[in-house]
Amino acid sequence: MRETREELDELQTLLDASLSRSTSHLRSIINTGSTLTAEQLTRVVTGMCTLALSTITAKGEPRISGVDGHFLHGKWHFGTARGAAKARHLAARPAVSAAHLRGEDLGVFTHGTVEILNPQDGEPAADWPDLLDYFKDFYGEDFFDWDNDVVYYRLHPHWMTVYAADIAKLTAAPRS
């Protein structure tokens, strides 16, 4: 777990607020007996988690693709090739939705906007060196040309909710 107490509190506030302003239908499915706390979530979504990421084209059409998601400091982080269609979409329209699903056991649903962490012609995010160390450790130092091939994003959520079919089973042991 990489989150500070402040980050966990912020995430818990977001999870609580998101669920409270959800529809009655969603709250009939996701409730205190079928969701995770911020601390539980950060212990369950470790390592690389495949995200279904939805972006918007110039024509206003939705596009969905898969990305490697890393849940760090209470937010999703992901990358793509600098020349990918989703990179163009995100540069022009940073609003996204993302879902991480594990069969019927877990669903993490997020809506928000993205921040570019390592712009090619601009200043990187203040924490980019630490994040880059994490990604190089995870993927390997030479997996990409880290300066030119990939662009990384942080998803700043304005809504996030979690469905957990069996909380005890999910939180019993860390994911390997």
Short mmCIF file of N, CA and C in Angstrom, two decimals:
data_model
loop_
_atom_site.label_atom_id
_atom_site.label_comp_id
_atom_site.label_asym_id
_atom_site.label_seq_id
_atom_site.Cartn_x
_atom_site.Cartn_y
_atom_site.Cartn_z
N MET A 1 0.85 -1.17 0.00
CA MET A 1 0.00 0.00 0.00
C MET A 1 0.90 1.24 0.00
N ARG A 2 0.67 2.11 -0.95
CA ARG A 2 1.50 3.31 -1.12
C ARG A 2 0.79 4.58 -0.65
N GLU A 3 -0.44 4.45 -0.22
CA GLU A 3 -1.25 5.62 0.11
C GLU A 3 -0.94 6.17 1.49
N THR A 4 -0.94 7.48 1.59
CA THR A 4 -0.81 8.13 2.89
C THR A 4 -2.18 8.12 3.56
N ARG A 5 -2.22 8.44 4.84
CA ARG A 5 -3.49 8.54 5.55
C ARG A 5 -4.38 9.58 4.89
N GLU A 6 -3.81 10.70 4.46
CA GLU A 6 -4.58 11.75 3.79
C GLU A 6 -5.17 11.25 2.48
N GLU A 7 -4.39 10.49 1.70
CA GLU A 7 -4.89 9.94 0.44
C GLU A 7 -6.01 8.93 0.68
N LEU A 8 -5.88 8.11 1.71
CA LEU A 8 -6.94 7.15 2.05
C LEU A 8 -8.21 7.87 2.48
N ASP A 9 -8.06 8.93 3.27
CA ASP A 9 -9.23 9.70 3.70
C ASP A 9 -9.92 10.35 2.51
N GLU A 10 -9.13 10.90 1.59
CA GLU A 10 -9.68 11.53 0.38
C GLU A 10 -10.42 10.50 -0.48
N LEU A 11 -9.82 9.32 -0.63
CA LEU A 11 -10.45 8.26 -1.41
C LEU A 11 -11.74 7.79 -0.74
N GLN A 12 -11.73 7.63 0.58
CA GLN A 12 -12.94 7.20 1.28
C GLN A 12 -14.05 8.22 1.13
N THR A 13 -13.71 9.50 1.22
CA THR A 13 -14.70 10.56 1.03
C THR A 13 -15.30 10.47 -0.37
N LEU A 14 -14.46 10.24 -1.38
CA LEU A 14 -14.94 10.11 -2.76
C LEU A 14 -15.86 8.89 -2.90
N LEU A 15 -15.45 7.76 -2.36
CA LEU A 15 -16.27 6.55 -2.45
C LEU A 15 -17.63 6.75 -1.78
N ASP A 16 -17.62 7.33 -0.60
CA ASP A 16 -18.88 7.57 0.12
C ASP A 16 -19.78 8.55 -0.62
N ALA A 17 -19.20 9.65 -1.10
CA ALA A 17 -19.99 10.67 -1.81
C ALA A 17 -20.53 10.12 -3.12
N SER A 18 -19.73 9.34 -3.83
CA SER A 18 -20.17 8.78 -5.11
C SER A 18 -21.35 7.85 -4.91
N LEU A 19 -21.26 6.98 -3.93
CA LEU A 19 -22.36 6.05 -3.68
C LEU A 19 -23.61 6.80 -3.22
N SER A 20 -23.44 7.81 -2.39
CA SER A 20 -24.61 8.53 -1.88
C SER A 20 -25.35 9.29 -2.97
N ARG A 21 -24.67 9.71 -4.03
CA ARG A 21 -25.36 10.42 -5.10
C ARG A 21 -25.67 9.53 -6.30
N SER A 22 -25.53 8.23 -6.11
CA SER A 22 -25.89 7.27 -7.16
C SER A 22 -27.38 7.01 -7.14
N THR A 23 -27.87 6.39 -8.20
CA THR A 23 -29.29 6.08 -8.29
C THR A 23 -29.67 5.01 -7.27
N SER A 24 -30.94 4.94 -6.97
CA SER A 24 -31.43 3.93 -6.03
C SER A 24 -31.17 2.53 -6.59
N HIS A 25 -31.24 2.38 -7.91
CA HIS A 25 -30.95 1.08 -8.51
C HIS A 25 -29.52 0.65 -8.20
N LEU A 26 -28.55 1.54 -8.42
CA LEU A 26 -27.15 1.19 -8.14
C LEU A 26 -26.96 0.92 -6.65
N ARG A 27 -27.57 1.73 -5.81
CA ARG A 27 -27.44 1.52 -4.36
C ARG A 27 -28.11 0.23 -3.90
N SER A 28 -29.03 -0.32 -4.70
CA SER A 28 -29.62 -1.61 -4.34
C SER A 28 -28.64 -2.75 -4.63
N ILE A 29 -27.66 -2.49 -5.48
CA ILE A 29 -26.64 -3.48 -5.82
C ILE A 29 -25.38 -3.27 -5.00
N ILE A 30 -24.94 -2.01 -4.91
CA ILE A 30 -23.73 -1.67 -4.18
C ILE A 30 -24.15 -0.95 -2.91
N ASN A 31 -23.85 -1.57 -1.77
CA ASN A 31 -24.18 -0.99 -0.47
C ASN A 31 -23.06 -1.34 0.50
N THR A 32 -23.21 -1.00 1.74
CA THR A 32 -22.13 -1.23 2.71
C THR A 32 -21.76 -2.71 2.82
N GLY A 33 -22.67 -3.60 2.47
CA GLY A 33 -22.36 -5.02 2.52
C GLY A 33 -21.72 -5.56 1.25
N SER A 34 -21.63 -4.73 0.22
CA SER A 34 -21.08 -5.21 -1.06
C SER A 34 -20.09 -4.21 -1.68
N THR A 35 -19.39 -3.51 -0.83
CA THR A 35 -18.38 -2.58 -1.33
C THR A 35 -17.14 -2.68 -0.45
N LEU A 36 -16.10 -2.01 -0.86
CA LEU A 36 -14.85 -2.01 -0.10
C LEU A 36 -14.59 -0.61 0.44
N THR A 37 -13.90 -0.55 1.56
CA THR A 37 -13.42 0.73 2.06
C THR A 37 -12.21 1.14 1.23
N ALA A 38 -11.78 2.37 1.38
CA ALA A 38 -10.60 2.85 0.66
C ALA A 38 -9.38 1.99 0.99
N GLU A 39 -9.21 1.69 2.25
CA GLU A 39 -8.05 0.88 2.64
C GLU A 39 -8.12 -0.52 2.05
N GLN A 40 -9.30 -1.14 2.08
CA GLN A 40 -9.45 -2.46 1.48
C GLN A 40 -9.17 -2.41 -0.02
N LEU A 41 -9.70 -1.39 -0.69
CA LEU A 41 -9.50 -1.26 -2.13
C LEU A 41 -8.03 -1.18 -2.48
N THR A 42 -7.26 -0.40 -1.73
CA THR A 42 -5.84 -0.26 -2.05
C THR A 42 -5.06 -1.54 -1.79
N ARG A 43 -5.59 -2.41 -0.97
CA ARG A 43 -4.94 -3.71 -0.74
C ARG A 43 -5.34 -4.74 -1.79
N VAL A 44 -6.49 -4.53 -2.44
CA VAL A 44 -7.00 -5.49 -3.42
C VAL A 44 -6.53 -5.17 -4.84
N VAL A 45 -6.48 -3.91 -5.22
CA VAL A 45 -6.09 -3.55 -6.59
C VAL A 45 -4.60 -3.15 -6.59
N THR A 46 -3.76 -4.17 -6.60
CA THR A 46 -2.32 -3.98 -6.58
C THR A 46 -1.73 -4.48 -7.89
N GLY A 47 -0.52 -4.06 -8.15
CA GLY A 47 0.13 -4.48 -9.39
C GLY A 47 -0.60 -3.92 -10.59
N MET A 48 -0.55 -4.64 -11.70
CA MET A 48 -1.21 -4.21 -12.93
C MET A 48 -2.63 -4.76 -12.95
N CYS A 49 -3.58 -3.88 -13.16
CA CYS A 49 -4.99 -4.24 -13.26
C CYS A 49 -5.50 -3.77 -14.62
N THR A 50 -5.99 -4.68 -15.44
CA THR A 50 -6.50 -4.28 -16.75
C THR A 50 -7.72 -3.39 -16.57
N LEU A 51 -7.68 -2.23 -17.23
CA LEU A 51 -8.80 -1.30 -17.22
C LEU A 51 -9.45 -1.26 -18.58
N ALA A 52 -10.76 -1.23 -18.61
CA ALA A 52 -11.49 -0.88 -19.83
C ALA A 52 -11.66 0.63 -19.74
N LEU A 53 -11.02 1.33 -20.68
CA LEU A 53 -10.97 2.79 -20.66
C LEU A 53 -11.81 3.34 -21.81
N SER A 54 -12.71 4.25 -21.49
CA SER A 54 -13.57 4.85 -22.50
C SER A 54 -13.15 6.30 -22.73
N THR A 55 -12.86 6.60 -23.99
CA THR A 55 -12.53 7.96 -24.41
C THR A 55 -13.60 8.42 -25.41
N ILE A 56 -13.46 9.67 -25.86
CA ILE A 56 -14.45 10.25 -26.78
C ILE A 56 -13.74 10.77 -28.02
N THR A 57 -14.24 10.39 -29.20
CA THR A 57 -13.65 10.85 -30.46
C THR A 57 -14.05 12.30 -30.74
N ALA A 58 -13.45 12.88 -31.77
CA ALA A 58 -13.79 14.24 -32.19
C ALA A 58 -15.25 14.35 -32.61
N LYS A 59 -15.83 13.24 -33.09
CA LYS A 59 -17.25 13.24 -33.48
C LYS A 59 -18.17 13.00 -32.28
N GLY A 60 -17.61 12.89 -31.09
CA GLY A 60 -18.41 12.65 -29.90
C GLY A 60 -18.81 11.21 -29.69
N GLU A 61 -18.15 10.29 -30.39
CA GLU A 61 -18.46 8.87 -30.26
C GLU A 61 -17.57 8.23 -29.20
N PRO A 62 -18.13 7.34 -28.39
CA PRO A 62 -17.31 6.68 -27.38
C PRO A 62 -16.41 5.61 -28.01
N ARG A 63 -15.24 5.46 -27.43
CA ARG A 63 -14.31 4.39 -27.81
C ARG A 63 -13.80 3.75 -26.54
N ILE A 64 -13.73 2.42 -26.56
CA ILE A 64 -13.25 1.70 -25.39
C ILE A 64 -12.03 0.89 -25.78
N SER A 65 -11.07 0.86 -24.89
CA SER A 65 -9.87 0.06 -25.14
C SER A 65 -9.33 -0.40 -23.79
N GLY A 66 -8.43 -1.34 -23.84
CA GLY A 66 -7.80 -1.84 -22.63
C GLY A 66 -6.48 -1.15 -22.37
N VAL A 67 -6.20 -0.88 -21.11
CA VAL A 67 -4.91 -0.30 -20.70
C VAL A 67 -4.46 -0.99 -19.42
N ASP A 68 -3.16 -0.95 -19.18
CA ASP A 68 -2.59 -1.44 -17.93
C ASP A 68 -2.83 -0.37 -16.87
N GLY A 69 -3.68 -0.66 -15.91
CA GLY A 69 -3.95 0.29 -14.84
C GLY A 69 -3.16 -0.05 -13.60
N HIS A 70 -2.66 0.98 -12.95
CA HIS A 70 -1.94 0.83 -11.68
C HIS A 70 -2.61 1.79 -10.70
N PHE A 71 -3.11 1.26 -9.59
CA PHE A 71 -3.80 2.08 -8.60
C PHE A 71 -2.77 2.52 -7.57
N LEU A 72 -2.36 3.76 -7.68
CA LEU A 72 -1.29 4.30 -6.83
C LEU A 72 -1.77 5.59 -6.19
N HIS A 73 -1.58 5.71 -4.90
CA HIS A 73 -1.96 6.94 -4.18
C HIS A 73 -3.44 7.27 -4.35
N GLY A 74 -4.27 6.22 -4.45
CA GLY A 74 -5.71 6.40 -4.51
C GLY A 74 -6.26 6.81 -5.85
N LYS A 75 -5.45 6.68 -6.91
CA LYS A 75 -5.90 7.06 -8.26
C LYS A 75 -5.35 6.06 -9.27
N TRP A 76 -6.08 5.89 -10.37
CA TRP A 76 -5.60 5.04 -11.47
C TRP A 76 -4.52 5.79 -12.26
N HIS A 77 -3.50 5.07 -12.66
CA HIS A 77 -2.44 5.57 -13.54
C HIS A 77 -2.34 4.56 -14.69
N PHE A 78 -2.17 5.06 -15.90
CA PHE A 78 -2.07 4.17 -17.05
C PHE A 78 -1.30 4.86 -18.16
N GLY A 79 -0.82 4.05 -19.10
CA GLY A 79 -0.07 4.60 -20.22
C GLY A 79 -0.56 4.05 -21.54
N THR A 80 -0.09 4.69 -22.60
CA THR A 80 -0.36 4.23 -23.96
C THR A 80 0.74 4.78 -24.86
N ALA A 81 0.78 4.30 -26.08
CA ALA A 81 1.74 4.82 -27.06
C ALA A 81 1.39 6.28 -27.37
N ARG A 82 2.40 7.10 -27.53
CA ARG A 82 2.16 8.51 -27.83
C ARG A 82 1.34 8.70 -29.11
N GLY A 83 1.46 7.80 -30.07
CA GLY A 83 0.73 7.92 -31.33
C GLY A 83 -0.61 7.21 -31.36
N ALA A 84 -1.04 6.65 -30.24
CA ALA A 84 -2.30 5.90 -30.19
C ALA A 84 -3.50 6.84 -30.33
N ALA A 85 -4.58 6.31 -30.90
CA ALA A 85 -5.81 7.10 -31.03
C ALA A 85 -6.27 7.62 -29.67
N LYS A 86 -6.19 6.78 -28.63
CA LYS A 86 -6.64 7.24 -27.31
C LYS A 86 -5.82 8.40 -26.80
N ALA A 87 -4.53 8.47 -27.18
CA ALA A 87 -3.69 9.60 -26.77
C ALA A 87 -4.20 10.89 -27.42
N ARG A 88 -4.61 10.80 -28.69
CA ARG A 88 -5.19 11.99 -29.36
C ARG A 88 -6.51 12.38 -28.70
N HIS A 89 -7.34 11.38 -28.41
CA HIS A 89 -8.62 11.66 -27.74
C HIS A 89 -8.39 12.36 -26.41
N LEU A 90 -7.47 11.83 -25.62
CA LEU A 90 -7.23 12.37 -24.28
C LEU A 90 -6.62 13.76 -24.31
N ALA A 91 -5.80 14.03 -25.33
CA ALA A 91 -5.22 15.37 -25.45
C ALA A 91 -6.30 16.41 -25.71
N ALA A 92 -7.30 16.05 -26.49
CA ALA A 92 -8.36 16.99 -26.85
C ALA A 92 -9.53 16.98 -25.86
N ARG A 93 -9.81 15.80 -25.31
CA ARG A 93 -10.98 15.63 -24.43
C ARG A 93 -10.57 14.72 -23.27
N PRO A 94 -10.13 15.30 -22.17
CA PRO A 94 -9.56 14.49 -21.08
C PRO A 94 -10.57 13.76 -20.19
N ALA A 95 -11.87 13.86 -20.48
CA ALA A 95 -12.87 13.14 -19.68
C ALA A 95 -12.85 11.66 -20.06
N VAL A 96 -12.85 10.79 -19.04
CA VAL A 96 -12.81 9.35 -19.28
C VAL A 96 -13.70 8.62 -18.27
N SER A 97 -14.02 7.40 -18.63
CA SER A 97 -14.59 6.44 -17.70
C SER A 97 -13.70 5.20 -17.77
N ALA A 98 -13.53 4.55 -16.63
CA ALA A 98 -12.70 3.36 -16.58
C ALA A 98 -13.38 2.33 -15.68
N ALA A 99 -13.20 1.07 -16.04
CA ALA A 99 -13.72 -0.03 -15.22
C ALA A 99 -12.67 -1.11 -15.12
N HIS A 100 -12.49 -1.60 -13.91
CA HIS A 100 -11.65 -2.78 -13.66
C HIS A 100 -12.60 -3.85 -13.14
N LEU A 101 -12.66 -4.96 -13.87
CA LEU A 101 -13.58 -6.05 -13.51
C LEU A 101 -12.81 -7.34 -13.33
N ARG A 102 -13.19 -8.09 -12.31
CA ARG A 102 -12.67 -9.44 -12.10
C ARG A 102 -13.86 -10.37 -12.03
N GLY A 103 -14.31 -10.77 -13.20
CA GLY A 103 -15.48 -11.65 -13.26
C GLY A 103 -16.64 -11.05 -12.51
N GLU A 104 -17.29 -11.87 -11.70
CA GLU A 104 -18.41 -11.40 -10.88
C GLU A 104 -17.96 -11.01 -9.47
N ASP A 105 -16.64 -11.08 -9.22
CA ASP A 105 -16.13 -10.85 -7.87
C ASP A 105 -15.90 -9.39 -7.52
N LEU A 106 -15.44 -8.60 -8.50
CA LEU A 106 -15.02 -7.23 -8.21
C LEU A 106 -15.28 -6.33 -9.41
N GLY A 107 -15.77 -5.15 -9.14
CA GLY A 107 -15.91 -4.12 -10.16
C GLY A 107 -15.55 -2.77 -9.55
N VAL A 108 -14.60 -2.07 -10.17
CA VAL A 108 -14.22 -0.73 -9.75
C VAL A 108 -14.56 0.19 -10.91
N PHE A 109 -15.47 1.13 -10.69
CA PHE A 109 -15.99 1.98 -11.76
C PHE A 109 -15.62 3.43 -11.44
N THR A 110 -15.02 4.11 -12.42
CA THR A 110 -14.47 5.44 -12.18
C THR A 110 -14.80 6.37 -13.34
N HIS A 111 -15.21 7.59 -13.02
CA HIS A 111 -15.39 8.67 -14.00
C HIS A 111 -14.52 9.84 -13.55
N GLY A 112 -13.87 10.50 -14.48
CA GLY A 112 -13.05 11.65 -14.12
C GLY A 112 -12.34 12.24 -15.31
N THR A 113 -11.28 12.97 -15.04
CA THR A 113 -10.46 13.57 -16.09
C THR A 113 -9.01 13.15 -15.87
N VAL A 114 -8.27 13.13 -16.97
CA VAL A 114 -6.88 12.70 -16.89
C VAL A 114 -5.92 13.88 -16.94
N GLU A 115 -4.79 13.64 -16.33
CA GLU A 115 -3.66 14.56 -16.34
C GLU A 115 -2.51 13.82 -17.04
N ILE A 116 -1.84 14.48 -17.96
CA ILE A 116 -0.66 13.88 -18.59
C ILE A 116 0.51 14.03 -17.60
N LEU A 117 1.17 12.92 -17.31
CA LEU A 117 2.25 12.93 -16.34
C LEU A 117 3.60 13.25 -16.95
N ASN A 118 3.78 12.90 -18.21
CA ASN A 118 5.09 13.09 -18.86
C ASN A 118 4.91 13.66 -20.27
N PRO A 119 4.42 14.91 -20.36
CA PRO A 119 4.24 15.49 -21.69
C PRO A 119 5.58 15.55 -22.43
N GLN A 120 5.53 15.31 -23.73
CA GLN A 120 6.76 15.26 -24.51
C GLN A 120 7.44 16.63 -24.59
N ASP A 121 6.66 17.69 -24.67
CA ASP A 121 7.24 19.02 -24.82
C ASP A 121 6.89 19.93 -23.65
N GLY A 122 6.82 19.39 -22.46
CA GLY A 122 6.47 20.20 -21.31
C GLY A 122 7.04 19.63 -20.03
N GLU A 123 6.71 20.29 -18.94
CA GLU A 123 7.17 19.86 -17.63
C GLU A 123 6.40 18.63 -17.16
N PRO A 124 7.11 17.62 -16.70
CA PRO A 124 6.41 16.45 -16.15
C PRO A 124 5.78 16.80 -14.80
N ALA A 125 4.85 15.96 -14.37
CA ALA A 125 4.24 16.11 -13.05
C ALA A 125 5.35 16.02 -12.00
N ALA A 126 5.14 16.68 -10.89
CA ALA A 126 6.16 16.73 -9.83
C ALA A 126 6.55 15.33 -9.35
N ASP A 127 5.60 14.40 -9.32
CA ASP A 127 5.89 13.06 -8.84
C ASP A 127 6.26 12.08 -9.96
N TRP A 128 6.42 12.57 -11.19
CA TRP A 128 6.76 11.69 -12.30
C TRP A 128 8.04 10.88 -12.05
N PRO A 129 9.12 11.46 -11.51
CA PRO A 129 10.32 10.62 -11.28
C PRO A 129 10.03 9.41 -10.40
N ASP A 130 9.24 9.57 -9.34
CA ASP A 130 8.91 8.43 -8.48
C ASP A 130 8.02 7.43 -9.20
N LEU A 131 7.04 7.94 -9.96
CA LEU A 131 6.17 7.05 -10.73
C LEU A 131 6.96 6.31 -11.80
N LEU A 132 7.86 7.02 -12.48
CA LEU A 132 8.69 6.38 -13.51
C LEU A 132 9.53 5.27 -12.90
N ASP A 133 10.08 5.49 -11.71
CA ASP A 133 10.83 4.43 -11.03
C ASP A 133 9.95 3.22 -10.79
N TYR A 134 8.69 3.46 -10.36
CA TYR A 134 7.75 2.36 -10.13
C TYR A 134 7.50 1.60 -11.44
N PHE A 135 7.19 2.34 -12.52
CA PHE A 135 6.89 1.69 -13.80
C PHE A 135 8.10 0.94 -14.35
N LYS A 136 9.30 1.51 -14.24
CA LYS A 136 10.50 0.82 -14.71
C LYS A 136 10.75 -0.44 -13.89
N ASP A 137 10.49 -0.36 -12.59
CA ASP A 137 10.65 -1.53 -11.74
C ASP A 137 9.64 -2.61 -12.13
N PHE A 138 8.42 -2.19 -12.47
CA PHE A 138 7.36 -3.14 -12.82
C PHE A 138 7.60 -3.76 -14.20
N TYR A 139 7.86 -2.94 -15.21
CA TYR A 139 7.97 -3.41 -16.59
C TYR A 139 9.40 -3.74 -17.03
N GLY A 140 10.36 -3.14 -16.38
CA GLY A 140 11.75 -3.30 -16.78
C GLY A 140 12.29 -2.00 -17.33
N GLU A 141 13.51 -1.72 -16.99
CA GLU A 141 14.17 -0.47 -17.37
C GLU A 141 14.14 -0.22 -18.88
N ASP A 142 14.30 -1.30 -19.66
CA ASP A 142 14.42 -1.16 -21.11
C ASP A 142 13.17 -1.59 -21.88
N PHE A 143 12.04 -1.71 -21.21
CA PHE A 143 10.82 -2.18 -21.87
C PHE A 143 10.33 -1.20 -22.92
N PHE A 144 10.48 0.11 -22.67
CA PHE A 144 10.08 1.18 -23.58
C PHE A 144 11.23 2.17 -23.71
N ASP A 145 11.14 3.01 -24.72
CA ASP A 145 11.90 4.26 -24.70
C ASP A 145 11.00 5.18 -23.88
N TRP A 146 11.25 5.27 -22.61
CA TRP A 146 10.36 5.93 -21.66
C TRP A 146 10.13 7.41 -21.97
N ASP A 147 11.08 8.04 -22.64
CA ASP A 147 10.93 9.47 -22.96
C ASP A 147 10.11 9.71 -24.22
N ASN A 148 10.16 8.77 -25.17
CA ASN A 148 9.55 9.02 -26.47
C ASN A 148 8.38 8.11 -26.84
N ASP A 149 8.37 6.88 -26.35
CA ASP A 149 7.37 5.91 -26.81
C ASP A 149 6.03 5.99 -26.08
N VAL A 150 6.06 6.27 -24.79
CA VAL A 150 4.83 6.15 -23.99
C VAL A 150 4.47 7.47 -23.31
N VAL A 151 3.18 7.65 -23.16
CA VAL A 151 2.66 8.77 -22.39
C VAL A 151 1.84 8.17 -21.25
N TYR A 152 2.04 8.71 -20.07
CA TYR A 152 1.34 8.22 -18.89
C TYR A 152 0.36 9.26 -18.38
N TYR A 153 -0.72 8.76 -17.79
CA TYR A 153 -1.81 9.59 -17.30
C TYR A 153 -2.16 9.22 -15.87
N ARG A 154 -2.70 10.20 -15.15
CA ARG A 154 -3.32 9.97 -13.85
C ARG A 154 -4.78 10.35 -14.00
N LEU A 155 -5.67 9.45 -13.60
CA LEU A 155 -7.10 9.71 -13.67
C LEU A 155 -7.53 10.35 -12.35
N HIS A 156 -7.96 11.59 -12.43
CA HIS A 156 -8.49 12.29 -11.26
C HIS A 156 -9.99 12.04 -11.21
N PRO A 157 -10.43 11.17 -10.32
CA PRO A 157 -11.84 10.78 -10.30
C PRO A 157 -12.74 11.84 -9.67
N HIS A 158 -13.91 12.00 -10.25
CA HIS A 158 -14.93 12.79 -9.58
C HIS A 158 -16.07 11.87 -9.12
N TRP A 159 -16.00 10.60 -9.53
CA TRP A 159 -16.97 9.58 -9.11
C TRP A 159 -16.28 8.23 -9.17
N MET A 160 -16.43 7.44 -8.12
CA MET A 160 -15.86 6.09 -8.10
C MET A 160 -16.67 5.23 -7.15
N THR A 161 -16.97 4.03 -7.60
CA THR A 161 -17.65 3.09 -6.73
C THR A 161 -17.08 1.70 -6.95
N VAL A 162 -17.27 0.86 -5.96
CA VAL A 162 -16.68 -0.48 -5.97
C VAL A 162 -17.75 -1.50 -5.60
N TYR A 163 -17.84 -2.56 -6.41
CA TYR A 163 -18.70 -3.69 -6.09
C TYR A 163 -17.80 -4.86 -5.72
N ALA A 164 -18.09 -5.48 -4.58
CA ALA A 164 -17.35 -6.66 -4.13
C ALA A 164 -18.37 -7.73 -3.76
N ALA A 165 -18.33 -8.84 -4.47
CA ALA A 165 -19.29 -9.92 -4.22
C ALA A 165 -19.05 -10.58 -2.86
N ASP A 166 -17.78 -10.78 -2.51
CA ASP A 166 -17.43 -11.44 -1.25
C ASP A 166 -16.26 -10.69 -0.65
N ILE A 167 -16.54 -9.75 0.21
CA ILE A 167 -15.51 -8.89 0.79
C ILE A 167 -14.45 -9.72 1.52
N ALA A 168 -14.87 -10.68 2.30
CA ALA A 168 -13.92 -11.49 3.06
C ALA A 168 -12.96 -12.24 2.15
N LYS A 169 -13.48 -12.78 1.05
CA LYS A 169 -12.63 -13.51 0.12
C LYS A 169 -11.64 -12.57 -0.58
N LEU A 170 -12.11 -11.41 -1.00
CA LEU A 170 -11.23 -10.47 -1.68
C LEU A 170 -10.14 -9.91 -0.80
N THR A 171 -10.46 -9.71 0.47
CA THR A 171 -9.50 -9.06 1.37
C THR A 171 -8.69 -10.04 2.20
N ALA A 172 -8.92 -11.35 2.03
CA ALA A 172 -8.24 -12.36 2.84
C ALA A 172 -6.74 -12.39 2.56
N ALA A 173 -6.37 -12.26 1.32
CA ALA A 173 -4.94 -12.34 0.96
C ALA A 173 -4.68 -11.36 -0.17
N PRO A 174 -3.50 -10.78 -0.18
CA PRO A 174 -3.17 -9.86 -1.28
C PRO A 174 -3.16 -10.58 -2.61
N ARG A 175 -3.51 -9.83 -3.65
CA ARG A 175 -3.48 -10.37 -5.02
C ARG A 175 -2.04 -10.57 -5.42
N SER A 176 -1.76 -11.68 -6.08
CA SER A 176 -0.39 -11.91 -6.54
C SER A 176 -0.21 -11.53 -7.98
#
